[in-house]
Amino acid sequence: MLSMDKHREAGRNVFMGSVNGLANVLAIAVAFLVTPKFYELTSSSIRDFVGGAYGSNWTDLASFGWGLISATTIFYIARMSIGTALIMGGLAIATRFL
C-alpha cells in the first residue's frame, strides 16, 4: 500500500508531466504560427549581413540556419513562458481549494 507521501508525490509527477506535455504542444503551435512572420521580417537583414561579411555564396546557408535558429528560439521561449504560466495558474487554483 502506498504511504500518503508517495501518493502525494505520484500526483505531483502526473500533474507536472501533464503541464510539460501541454506546454510542449502549445509551444509547437506558437512556433508554427509565429516563426514564418518573424523569419519574413528578419531574413533580409541576415542575408544582407552575411552577404556583406562573408560573401554572397553563404547567404542561402545562412538563411536556412537562421530559419532553424528562429524556430527553435521561438519554441523554447514559448515553452518556458507557457510552462511557467501553467504552473503558476495550477498553483493558484490548488491553493484556492486548500
PDB file of N, CA and C in Angstrom:
ATOM      1  N   MET A   1       0.833  -1.177   0.000  1.00  0.00           N
ATOM      2  CA  MET A   1       0.000   0.000   0.000  1.00  0.00           C
ATOM      3  C   MET A   1       0.886   1.251   0.000  1.00  0.00           C
ATOM      4  N   LEU A   2       0.473   2.253  -0.718  1.00  0.00           N
ATOM      5  CA  LEU A   2       1.240   3.489  -0.804  1.00  0.00           C
ATOM      6  C   LEU A   2       1.052   4.329   0.448  1.00  0.00           C
ATOM      7  N   SER A   3       2.153   4.882   0.925  1.00  0.00           N
ATOM      8  CA  SER A   3       2.031   5.820   2.035  1.00  0.00           C
ATOM      9  C   SER A   3       1.485   7.139   1.488  1.00  0.00           C
ATOM     10  N   MET A   4       1.055   8.000   2.366  1.00  0.00           N
ATOM     11  CA  MET A   4       0.470   9.267   1.937  1.00  0.00           C
ATOM     12  C   MET A   4       1.478  10.129   1.176  1.00  0.00           C
ATOM     13  N   ASP A   5       2.755  10.130   1.589  1.00  0.00           N
ATOM     14  CA  ASP A   5       3.775  10.916   0.909  1.00  0.00           C
ATOM     15  C   ASP A   5       4.015  10.402  -0.512  1.00  0.00           C
ATOM     16  N   LYS A   6       4.062   9.078  -0.667  1.00  0.00           N
ATOM     17  CA  LYS A   6       4.268   8.515  -2.006  1.00  0.00           C
ATOM     18  C   LYS A   6       3.066   8.781  -2.902  1.00  0.00           C
ATOM     19  N   HIS A   7       1.904   8.741  -2.344  1.00  0.00           N
ATOM     20  CA  HIS A   7       0.688   9.021  -3.103  1.00  0.00           C
ATOM     21  C   HIS A   7       0.682  10.483  -3.565  1.00  0.00           C
ATOM     22  N   ARG A   8       1.049  11.384  -2.668  1.00  0.00           N
ATOM     23  CA  ARG A   8       1.123  12.810  -2.999  1.00  0.00           C
ATOM     24  C   ARG A   8       2.182  13.066  -4.072  1.00  0.00           C
ATOM     25  N   GLU A   9       3.337  12.405  -3.964  1.00  0.00           N
ATOM     26  CA  GLU A   9       4.421  12.542  -4.941  1.00  0.00           C
ATOM     27  C   GLU A   9       3.987  12.025  -6.312  1.00  0.00           C
ATOM     28  N   ALA A  10       3.257  10.925  -6.332  1.00  0.00           N
ATOM     29  CA  ALA A  10       2.755  10.389  -7.604  1.00  0.00           C
ATOM     30  C   ALA A  10       1.802  11.369  -8.260  1.00  0.00           C
ATOM     31  N   GLY A  11       0.963  12.010  -7.481  1.00  0.00           N
ATOM     32  CA  GLY A  11       0.048  13.025  -8.013  1.00  0.00           C
ATOM     33  C   GLY A  11       0.791  14.210  -8.591  1.00  0.00           C
ATOM     34  N   ARG A  12       1.844  14.637  -7.909  1.00  0.00           N
ATOM     35  CA  ARG A  12       2.664  15.750  -8.419  1.00  0.00           C
ATOM     36  C   ARG A  12       3.338  15.373  -9.730  1.00  0.00           C
ATOM     37  N   ASN A  13       3.844  14.140  -9.812  1.00  0.00           N
ATOM     38  CA  ASN A  13       4.508  13.702 -11.036  1.00  0.00           C
ATOM     39  C   ASN A  13       3.544  13.681 -12.218  1.00  0.00           C
ATOM     40  N   VAL A  14       2.330  13.224 -11.989  1.00  0.00           N
ATOM     41  CA  VAL A  14       1.323  13.213 -13.051  1.00  0.00           C
ATOM     42  C   VAL A  14       0.989  14.646 -13.466  1.00  0.00           C
ATOM     43  N   PHE A  15       0.808  15.523 -12.478  1.00  0.00           N
ATOM     44  CA  PHE A  15       0.493  16.923 -12.776  1.00  0.00           C
ATOM     45  C   PHE A  15       1.612  17.584 -13.563  1.00  0.00           C
ATOM     46  N   MET A  16       2.850  17.426 -13.105  1.00  0.00           N
ATOM     47  CA  MET A  16       3.980  18.069 -13.784  1.00  0.00           C
ATOM     48  C   MET A  16       4.194  17.488 -15.182  1.00  0.00           C
ATOM     49  N   GLY A  17       3.999  16.191 -15.335  1.00  0.00           N
ATOM     50  CA  GLY A  17       4.107  15.589 -16.663  1.00  0.00           C
ATOM     51  C   GLY A  17       3.055  16.145 -17.610  1.00  0.00           C
ATOM     52  N   SER A  18       1.852  16.333 -17.103  1.00  0.00           N
ATOM     53  CA  SER A  18       0.784  16.906 -17.921  1.00  0.00           C
ATOM     54  C   SER A  18       1.066  18.365 -18.268  1.00  0.00           C
ATOM     55  N   VAL A  19       1.573  19.111 -17.307  1.00  0.00           N
ATOM     56  CA  VAL A  19       1.922  20.516 -17.563  1.00  0.00           C
ATOM     57  C   VAL A  19       3.013  20.599 -18.625  1.00  0.00           C
ATOM     58  N   ASN A  20       4.034  19.766 -18.509  1.00  0.00           N
ATOM     59  CA  ASN A  20       5.112  19.771 -19.508  1.00  0.00           C
ATOM     60  C   ASN A  20       4.593  19.378 -20.885  1.00  0.00           C
ATOM     61  N   GLY A  21       3.743  18.381 -20.941  1.00  0.00           N
ATOM     62  CA  GLY A  21       3.172  17.963 -22.220  1.00  0.00           C
ATOM     63  C   GLY A  21       2.328  19.052 -22.854  1.00  0.00           C
ATOM     64  N   LEU A  22       1.469  19.679 -22.060  1.00  0.00           N
ATOM     65  CA  LEU A  22       0.631  20.758 -22.573  1.00  0.00           C
ATOM     66  C   LEU A  22       1.480  21.948 -23.007  1.00  0.00           C
ATOM     67  N   ALA A  23       2.508  22.283 -22.233  1.00  0.00           N
ATOM     68  CA  ALA A  23       3.398  23.384 -22.600  1.00  0.00           C
ATOM     69  C   ALA A  23       4.104  23.083 -23.920  1.00  0.00           C
ATOM     70  N   ASN A  24       4.522  21.840 -24.127  1.00  0.00           N
ATOM     71  CA  ASN A  24       5.179  21.473 -25.385  1.00  0.00           C
ATOM     72  C   ASN A  24       4.230  21.598 -26.569  1.00  0.00           C
ATOM     73  N   VAL A  25       3.014  21.105 -26.415  1.00  0.00           N
ATOM     74  CA  VAL A  25       2.043  21.171 -27.518  1.00  0.00           C
ATOM     75  C   VAL A  25       1.715  22.622 -27.856  1.00  0.00           C
ATOM     76  N   LEU A  26       1.469  23.436 -26.845  1.00  0.00           N
ATOM     77  CA  LEU A  26       1.157  24.847 -27.095  1.00  0.00           C
ATOM     78  C   LEU A  26       2.354  25.599 -27.668  1.00  0.00           C
ATOM     79  N   ALA A  27       3.555  25.255 -27.226  1.00  0.00           N
ATOM     80  CA  ALA A  27       4.756  25.909 -27.763  1.00  0.00           C
ATOM     81  C   ALA A  27       4.967  25.535 -29.225  1.00  0.00           C
ATOM     82  N   ILE A  28       4.671  24.302 -29.598  1.00  0.00           N
ATOM     83  CA  ILE A  28       4.757  23.913 -31.005  1.00  0.00           C
ATOM     84  C   ILE A  28       3.772  24.734 -31.830  1.00  0.00           C
ATOM     85  N   ALA A  29       2.559  24.910 -31.318  1.00  0.00           N
ATOM     86  CA  ALA A  29       1.563  25.705 -32.028  1.00  0.00           C
ATOM     87  C   ALA A  29       2.010  27.157 -32.176  1.00  0.00           C
ATOM     88  N   VAL A  30       2.549  27.728 -31.105  1.00  0.00           N
ATOM     89  CA  VAL A  30       3.039  29.113 -31.165  1.00  0.00           C
ATOM     90  C   VAL A  30       4.185  29.234 -32.166  1.00  0.00           C
ATOM     91  N   ALA A  31       5.123  28.310 -32.110  1.00  0.00           N
ATOM     92  CA  ALA A  31       6.248  28.346 -33.042  1.00  0.00           C
ATOM     93  C   ALA A  31       5.766  28.201 -34.482  1.00  0.00           C
ATOM     94  N   PHE A  32       4.797  27.338 -34.708  1.00  0.00           N
ATOM     95  CA  PHE A  32       4.241  27.136 -36.046  1.00  0.00           C
ATOM     96  C   PHE A  32       3.601  28.416 -36.568  1.00  0.00           C
ATOM     97  N   LEU A  33       2.922  29.148 -35.699  1.00  0.00           N
ATOM     98  CA  LEU A  33       2.223  30.359 -36.124  1.00  0.00           C
ATOM     99  C   LEU A  33       3.125  31.588 -36.198  1.00  0.00           C
ATOM    100  N   VAL A  34       4.101  31.697 -35.315  1.00  0.00           N
ATOM    101  CA  VAL A  34       4.897  32.921 -35.208  1.00  0.00           C
ATOM    102  C   VAL A  34       6.156  32.884 -36.072  1.00  0.00           C
ATOM    103  N   THR A  35       6.785  31.727 -36.225  1.00  0.00           N
ATOM    104  CA  THR A  35       8.069  31.635 -36.917  1.00  0.00           C
ATOM    105  C   THR A  35       8.038  32.187 -38.339  1.00  0.00           C
ATOM    106  N   PRO A  36       7.043  31.858 -39.169  1.00  0.00           N
ATOM    107  CA  PRO A  36       7.079  32.393 -40.546  1.00  0.00           C
ATOM    108  C   PRO A  36       7.086  33.920 -40.603  1.00  0.00           C
ATOM    109  N   LYS A  37       6.283  34.556 -39.767  1.00  0.00           N
ATOM    110  CA  LYS A  37       6.243  36.024 -39.774  1.00  0.00           C
ATOM    111  C   LYS A  37       7.559  36.611 -39.266  1.00  0.00           C
ATOM    112  N   PHE A  38       8.093  36.036 -38.190  1.00  0.00           N
ATOM    113  CA  PHE A  38       9.378  36.503 -37.659  1.00  0.00           C
ATOM    114  C   PHE A  38      10.479  36.330 -38.700  1.00  0.00           C
ATOM    115  N   TYR A  39      10.498  35.175 -39.352  1.00  0.00           N
ATOM    116  CA  TYR A  39      11.516  34.911 -40.379  1.00  0.00           C
ATOM    117  C   TYR A  39      11.376  35.894 -41.541  1.00  0.00           C
ATOM    118  N   GLU A  40      10.150  36.160 -41.948  1.00  0.00           N
ATOM    119  CA  GLU A  40       9.908  37.103 -43.038  1.00  0.00           C
ATOM    120  C   GLU A  40      10.423  38.503 -42.697  1.00  0.00           C
ATOM    121  N   LEU A  41      10.248  38.899 -41.439  1.00  0.00           N
ATOM    122  CA  LEU A  41      10.670  40.238 -41.018  1.00  0.00           C
ATOM    123  C   LEU A  41      12.183  40.365 -40.847  1.00  0.00           C
ATOM    124  N   THR A  42      12.883  39.271 -40.565  1.00  0.00           N
ATOM    125  CA  THR A  42      14.304  39.361 -40.227  1.00  0.00           C
ATOM    126  C   THR A  42      15.255  38.745 -41.248  1.00  0.00           C
ATOM    127  N   SER A  43      14.766  37.914 -42.152  1.00  0.00           N
ATOM    128  CA  SER A  43      15.683  37.180 -43.038  1.00  0.00           C
ATOM    129  C   SER A  43      16.445  38.090 -43.998  1.00  0.00           C
ATOM    130  N   SER A  44      15.824  39.157 -44.452  1.00  0.00           N
ATOM    131  CA  SER A  44      16.540  40.044 -45.378  1.00  0.00           C
ATOM    132  C   SER A  44      17.729  40.708 -44.683  1.00  0.00           C
ATOM    133  N   SER A  45      17.586  41.063 -43.423  1.00  0.00           N
ATOM    134  CA  SER A  45      18.705  41.653 -42.688  1.00  0.00           C
ATOM    135  C   SER A  45      19.841  40.652 -42.510  1.00  0.00           C
ATOM    136  N   ILE A  46      19.501  39.402 -42.234  1.00  0.00           N
ATOM    137  CA  ILE A  46      20.518  38.363 -42.081  1.00  0.00           C
ATOM    138  C   ILE A  46      21.225  38.121 -43.413  1.00  0.00           C
ATOM    139  N   ARG A  47      20.460  38.049 -44.494  1.00  0.00           N
ATOM    140  CA  ARG A  47      21.053  37.837 -45.820  1.00  0.00           C
ATOM    141  C   ARG A  47      21.995  38.998 -46.192  1.00  0.00           C
ATOM    142  N   ASP A  48      21.573  40.223 -45.903  1.00  0.00           N
ATOM    143  CA  ASP A  48      22.416  41.388 -46.195  1.00  0.00           C
ATOM    144  C   ASP A  48      23.701  41.351 -45.375  1.00  0.00           C
ATOM    145  N   PHE A  49      23.580  41.030 -44.086  1.00  0.00           N
ATOM    146  CA  PHE A  49      24.755  40.974 -43.227  1.00  0.00           C
ATOM    147  C   PHE A  49      25.728  39.897 -43.691  1.00  0.00           C
ATOM    148  N   VAL A  50      25.224  38.694 -43.916  1.00  0.00           N
ATOM    149  CA  VAL A  50      26.091  37.581 -44.316  1.00  0.00           C
ATOM    150  C   VAL A  50      26.693  37.847 -45.690  1.00  0.00           C
ATOM    151  N   GLY A  51      25.907  38.383 -46.599  1.00  0.00           N
ATOM    152  CA  GLY A  51      26.431  38.701 -47.931  1.00  0.00           C
ATOM    153  C   GLY A  51      27.561  39.711 -47.876  1.00  0.00           C
ATOM    154  N   GLY A  52      27.438  40.713 -47.013  1.00  0.00           N
ATOM    155  CA  GLY A  52      28.479  41.721 -46.890  1.00  0.00           C
ATOM    156  C   GLY A  52      29.700  41.237 -46.129  1.00  0.00           C
ATOM    157  N   ALA A  53      29.472  40.419 -45.106  1.00  0.00           N
ATOM    158  CA  ALA A  53      30.583  39.995 -44.258  1.00  0.00           C
ATOM    159  C   ALA A  53      31.312  38.763 -44.794  1.00  0.00           C
ATOM    160  N   TYR A  54      30.585  37.825 -45.393  1.00  0.00           N
ATOM    161  CA  TYR A  54      31.193  36.550 -45.777  1.00  0.00           C
ATOM    162  C   TYR A  54      31.100  36.243 -47.269  1.00  0.00           C
ATOM    163  N   GLY A  55      30.350  37.024 -48.000  1.00  0.00           N
ATOM    164  CA  GLY A  55      30.200  36.787 -49.427  1.00  0.00           C
ATOM    165  C   GLY A  55      28.834  36.205 -49.758  1.00  0.00           C
ATOM    166  N   SER A  56      28.420  36.429 -50.988  1.00  0.00           N
ATOM    167  CA  SER A  56      27.070  36.024 -51.393  1.00  0.00           C
ATOM    168  C   SER A  56      26.887  34.512 -51.479  1.00  0.00           C
ATOM    169  N   ASN A  57      27.979  33.756 -51.504  1.00  0.00           N
ATOM    170  CA  ASN A  57      27.857  32.300 -51.567  1.00  0.00           C
ATOM    171  C   ASN A  57      27.275  31.705 -50.289  1.00  0.00           C
ATOM    172  N   TRP A  58      27.345  32.425 -49.190  1.00  0.00           N
ATOM    173  CA  TRP A  58      26.904  31.915 -47.898  1.00  0.00           C
ATOM    174  C   TRP A  58      25.486  32.323 -47.523  1.00  0.00           C
ATOM    175  N   THR A  59      24.837  33.142 -48.340  1.00  0.00           N
ATOM    176  CA  THR A  59      23.532  33.684 -47.943  1.00  0.00           C
ATOM    177  C   THR A  59      22.448  32.611 -47.845  1.00  0.00           C
ATOM    178  N   ASP A  60      22.445  31.646 -48.754  1.00  0.00           N
ATOM    179  CA  ASP A  60      21.411  30.598 -48.689  1.00  0.00           C
ATOM    180  C   ASP A  60      21.579  29.734 -47.442  1.00  0.00           C
ATOM    181  N   LEU A  61      22.806  29.359 -47.144  1.00  0.00           N
ATOM    182  CA  LEU A  61      23.063  28.562 -45.946  1.00  0.00           C
ATOM    183  C   LEU A  61      22.714  29.354 -44.680  1.00  0.00           C
ATOM    184  N   ALA A  62      23.060  30.629 -44.680  1.00  0.00           N
ATOM    185  CA  ALA A  62      22.741  31.475 -43.530  1.00  0.00           C
ATOM    186  C   ALA A  62      21.227  31.628 -43.367  1.00  0.00           C
ATOM    187  N   SER A  63      20.501  31.742 -44.464  1.00  0.00           N
ATOM    188  CA  SER A  63      19.041  31.845 -44.395  1.00  0.00           C
ATOM    189  C   SER A  63      18.428  30.580 -43.805  1.00  0.00           C
ATOM    190  N   PHE A  64      18.924  29.432 -44.241  1.00  0.00           N
ATOM    191  CA  PHE A  64      18.438  28.172 -43.699  1.00  0.00           C
ATOM    192  C   PHE A  64      18.752  28.065 -42.205  1.00  0.00           C
ATOM    193  N   GLY A  65      19.983  28.397 -41.841  1.00  0.00           N
ATOM    194  CA  GLY A  65      20.380  28.369 -40.433  1.00  0.00           C
ATOM    195  C   GLY A  65      19.568  29.337 -39.597  1.00  0.00           C
ATOM    196  N   TRP A  66      19.306  30.511 -40.149  1.00  0.00           N
ATOM    197  CA  TRP A  66      18.512  31.496 -39.429  1.00  0.00           C
ATOM    198  C   TRP A  66      17.083  30.991 -39.220  1.00  0.00           C
ATOM    199  N   GLY A  67      16.552  30.281 -40.185  1.00  0.00           N
ATOM    200  CA  GLY A  67      15.227  29.697 -40.027  1.00  0.00           C
ATOM    201  C   GLY A  67      15.195  28.691 -38.885  1.00  0.00           C
ATOM    202  N   LEU A  68      16.212  27.841 -38.797  1.00  0.00           N
ATOM    203  CA  LEU A  68      16.290  26.863 -37.704  1.00  0.00           C
ATOM    204  C   LEU A  68      16.461  27.545 -36.356  1.00  0.00           C
ATOM    205  N   ILE A  69      17.350  28.531 -36.320  1.00  0.00           N
ATOM    206  CA  ILE A  69      17.579  29.267 -35.072  1.00  0.00           C
ATOM    207  C   ILE A  69      16.307  29.990 -34.634  1.00  0.00           C
ATOM    208  N   SER A  70      15.620  30.603 -35.571  1.00  0.00           N
ATOM    209  CA  SER A  70      14.382  31.317 -35.255  1.00  0.00           C
ATOM    210  C   SER A  70      13.321  30.377 -34.697  1.00  0.00           C
ATOM    211  N   ALA A  71      13.121  29.254 -35.370  1.00  0.00           N
ATOM    212  CA  ALA A  71      12.081  28.310 -34.941  1.00  0.00           C
ATOM    213  C   ALA A  71      12.381  27.744 -33.562  1.00  0.00           C
ATOM    214  N   THR A  72      13.621  27.343 -33.318  1.00  0.00           N
ATOM    215  CA  THR A  72      13.938  26.755 -32.019  1.00  0.00           C
ATOM    216  C   THR A  72      13.897  27.798 -30.903  1.00  0.00           C
ATOM    217  N   THR A  73      14.343  29.001 -31.179  1.00  0.00           N
ATOM    218  CA  THR A  73      14.302  30.053 -30.163  1.00  0.00           C
ATOM    219  C   THR A  73      12.859  30.395 -29.794  1.00  0.00           C
ATOM    220  N   ILE A  74      12.009  30.542 -30.793  1.00  0.00           N
ATOM    221  CA  ILE A  74      10.606  30.852 -30.527  1.00  0.00           C
ATOM    222  C   ILE A  74       9.951  29.705 -29.765  1.00  0.00           C
ATOM    223  N   PHE A  75      10.257  28.457 -30.145  1.00  0.00           N
ATOM    224  CA  PHE A  75       9.695  27.305 -29.444  1.00  0.00           C
ATOM    225  C   PHE A  75      10.089  27.313 -27.969  1.00  0.00           C
ATOM    226  N   TYR A  76      11.384  27.485 -27.684  1.00  0.00           N
ATOM    227  CA  TYR A  76      11.831  27.411 -26.290  1.00  0.00           C
ATOM    228  C   TYR A  76      11.349  28.593 -25.460  1.00  0.00           C
ATOM    229  N   ILE A  77      11.276  29.775 -26.043  1.00  0.00           N
ATOM    230  CA  ILE A  77      10.731  30.919 -25.305  1.00  0.00           C
ATOM    231  C   ILE A  77       9.255  30.690 -25.008  1.00  0.00           C
ATOM    232  N   ALA A  78       8.522  30.179 -25.995  1.00  0.00           N
ATOM    233  CA  ALA A  78       7.099  29.903 -25.782  1.00  0.00           C
ATOM    234  C   ALA A  78       6.910  28.811 -24.730  1.00  0.00           C
ATOM    235  N   ARG A  79       7.720  27.747 -24.799  1.00  0.00           N
ATOM    236  CA  ARG A  79       7.585  26.658 -23.829  1.00  0.00           C
ATOM    237  C   ARG A  79       7.904  27.133 -22.423  1.00  0.00           C
ATOM    238  N   MET A  80       8.937  27.944 -22.304  1.00  0.00           N
ATOM    239  CA  MET A  80       9.303  28.469 -20.991  1.00  0.00           C
ATOM    240  C   MET A  80       8.177  29.352 -20.443  1.00  0.00           C
ATOM    241  N   SER A  81       7.644  30.224 -21.254  1.00  0.00           N
ATOM    242  CA  SER A  81       6.591  31.138 -20.807  1.00  0.00           C
ATOM    243  C   SER A  81       5.298  30.402 -20.491  1.00  0.00           C
ATOM    244  N   ILE A  82       4.895  29.515 -21.384  1.00  0.00           N
ATOM    245  CA  ILE A  82       3.645  28.781 -21.185  1.00  0.00           C
ATOM    246  C   ILE A  82       3.763  27.836 -19.995  1.00  0.00           C
ATOM    247  N   GLY A  83       4.889  27.142 -19.877  1.00  0.00           N
ATOM    248  CA  GLY A  83       5.092  26.246 -18.740  1.00  0.00           C
ATOM    249  C   GLY A  83       5.019  26.972 -17.418  1.00  0.00           C
ATOM    250  N   THR A  84       5.659  28.124 -17.345  1.00  0.00           N
ATOM    251  CA  THR A  84       5.624  28.921 -16.117  1.00  0.00           C
ATOM    252  C   THR A  84       4.205  29.390 -15.816  1.00  0.00           C
ATOM    253  N   ALA A  85       3.504  29.852 -16.843  1.00  0.00           N
ATOM    254  CA  ALA A  85       2.130  30.318 -16.634  1.00  0.00           C
ATOM    255  C   ALA A  85       1.226  29.184 -16.177  1.00  0.00           C
ATOM    256  N   LEU A  86       1.389  28.003 -16.755  1.00  0.00           N
ATOM    257  CA  LEU A  86       0.559  26.864 -16.351  1.00  0.00           C
ATOM    258  C   LEU A  86       0.850  26.444 -14.914  1.00  0.00           C
ATOM    259  N   ILE A  87       2.111  26.426 -14.542  1.00  0.00           N
ATOM    260  CA  ILE A  87       2.461  26.043 -13.173  1.00  0.00           C
ATOM    261  C   ILE A  87       1.922  27.059 -12.181  1.00  0.00           C
ATOM    262  N   MET A  88       2.108  28.343 -12.470  1.00  0.00           N
ATOM    263  CA  MET A  88       1.595  29.377 -11.567  1.00  0.00           C
ATOM    264  C   MET A  88       0.071  29.337 -11.503  1.00  0.00           C
ATOM    265  N   GLY A  89      -0.581  29.133 -12.636  1.00  0.00           N
ATOM    266  CA  GLY A  89      -2.036  29.022 -12.650  1.00  0.00           C
ATOM    267  C   GLY A  89      -2.522  27.806 -11.879  1.00  0.00           C
ATOM    268  N   GLY A  90      -1.824  26.682 -12.062  1.00  0.00           N
ATOM    269  CA  GLY A  90      -2.187  25.469 -11.332  1.00  0.00           C
ATOM    270  C   GLY A  90      -2.003  25.629  -9.847  1.00  0.00           C
ATOM    271  N   LEU A  91      -0.913  26.273  -9.444  1.00  0.00           N
ATOM    272  CA  LEU A  91      -0.694  26.508  -8.013  1.00  0.00           C
ATOM    273  C   LEU A  91      -1.723  27.467  -7.438  1.00  0.00           C
ATOM    274  N   ALA A  92      -2.103  28.472  -8.214  1.00  0.00           N
ATOM    275  CA  ALA A  92      -3.116  29.406  -7.744  1.00  0.00           C
ATOM    276  C   ALA A  92      -4.462  28.698  -7.546  1.00  0.00           C
ATOM    277  N   ILE A  93      -4.796  27.820  -8.466  1.00  0.00           N
ATOM    278  CA  ILE A  93      -6.054  27.073  -8.342  1.00  0.00           C
ATOM    279  C   ILE A  93      -5.982  26.105  -7.174  1.00  0.00           C
ATOM    280  N   ALA A  94      -4.822  25.426  -7.043  1.00  0.00           N
ATOM    281  CA  ALA A  94      -4.674  24.460  -5.956  1.00  0.00           C
ATOM    282  C   ALA A  94      -4.751  25.129  -4.587  1.00  0.00           C
ATOM    283  N   THR A  95      -4.127  26.291  -4.428  1.00  0.00           N
ATOM    284  CA  THR A  95      -4.166  26.963  -3.135  1.00  0.00           C
ATOM    285  C   THR A  95      -5.556  27.528  -2.853  1.00  0.00           C
ATOM    286  N   ARG A  96      -6.301  27.787  -3.880  1.00  0.00           N
ATOM    287  CA  ARG A  96      -7.666  28.301  -3.704  1.00  0.00           C
ATOM    288  C   ARG A  96      -8.552  27.244  -3.043  1.00  0.00           C
ATOM    289  N   PHE A  97      -8.306  25.983  -3.389  1.00  0.00           N
ATOM    290  CA  PHE A  97      -9.156  24.912  -2.864  1.00  0.00           C
ATOM    291  C   PHE A  97      -8.628  24.318  -1.573  1.00  0.00           C
ATOM    292  N   LEU A  98      -7.421  24.673  -1.165  1.00  0.00           N
ATOM    293  CA  LEU A  98      -6.852  24.097   0.068  1.00  0.00           C
ATOM    294  C   LEU A  98      -7.150  24.920   1.280  1.00  0.00           C
TER     295      LEU A  98
END
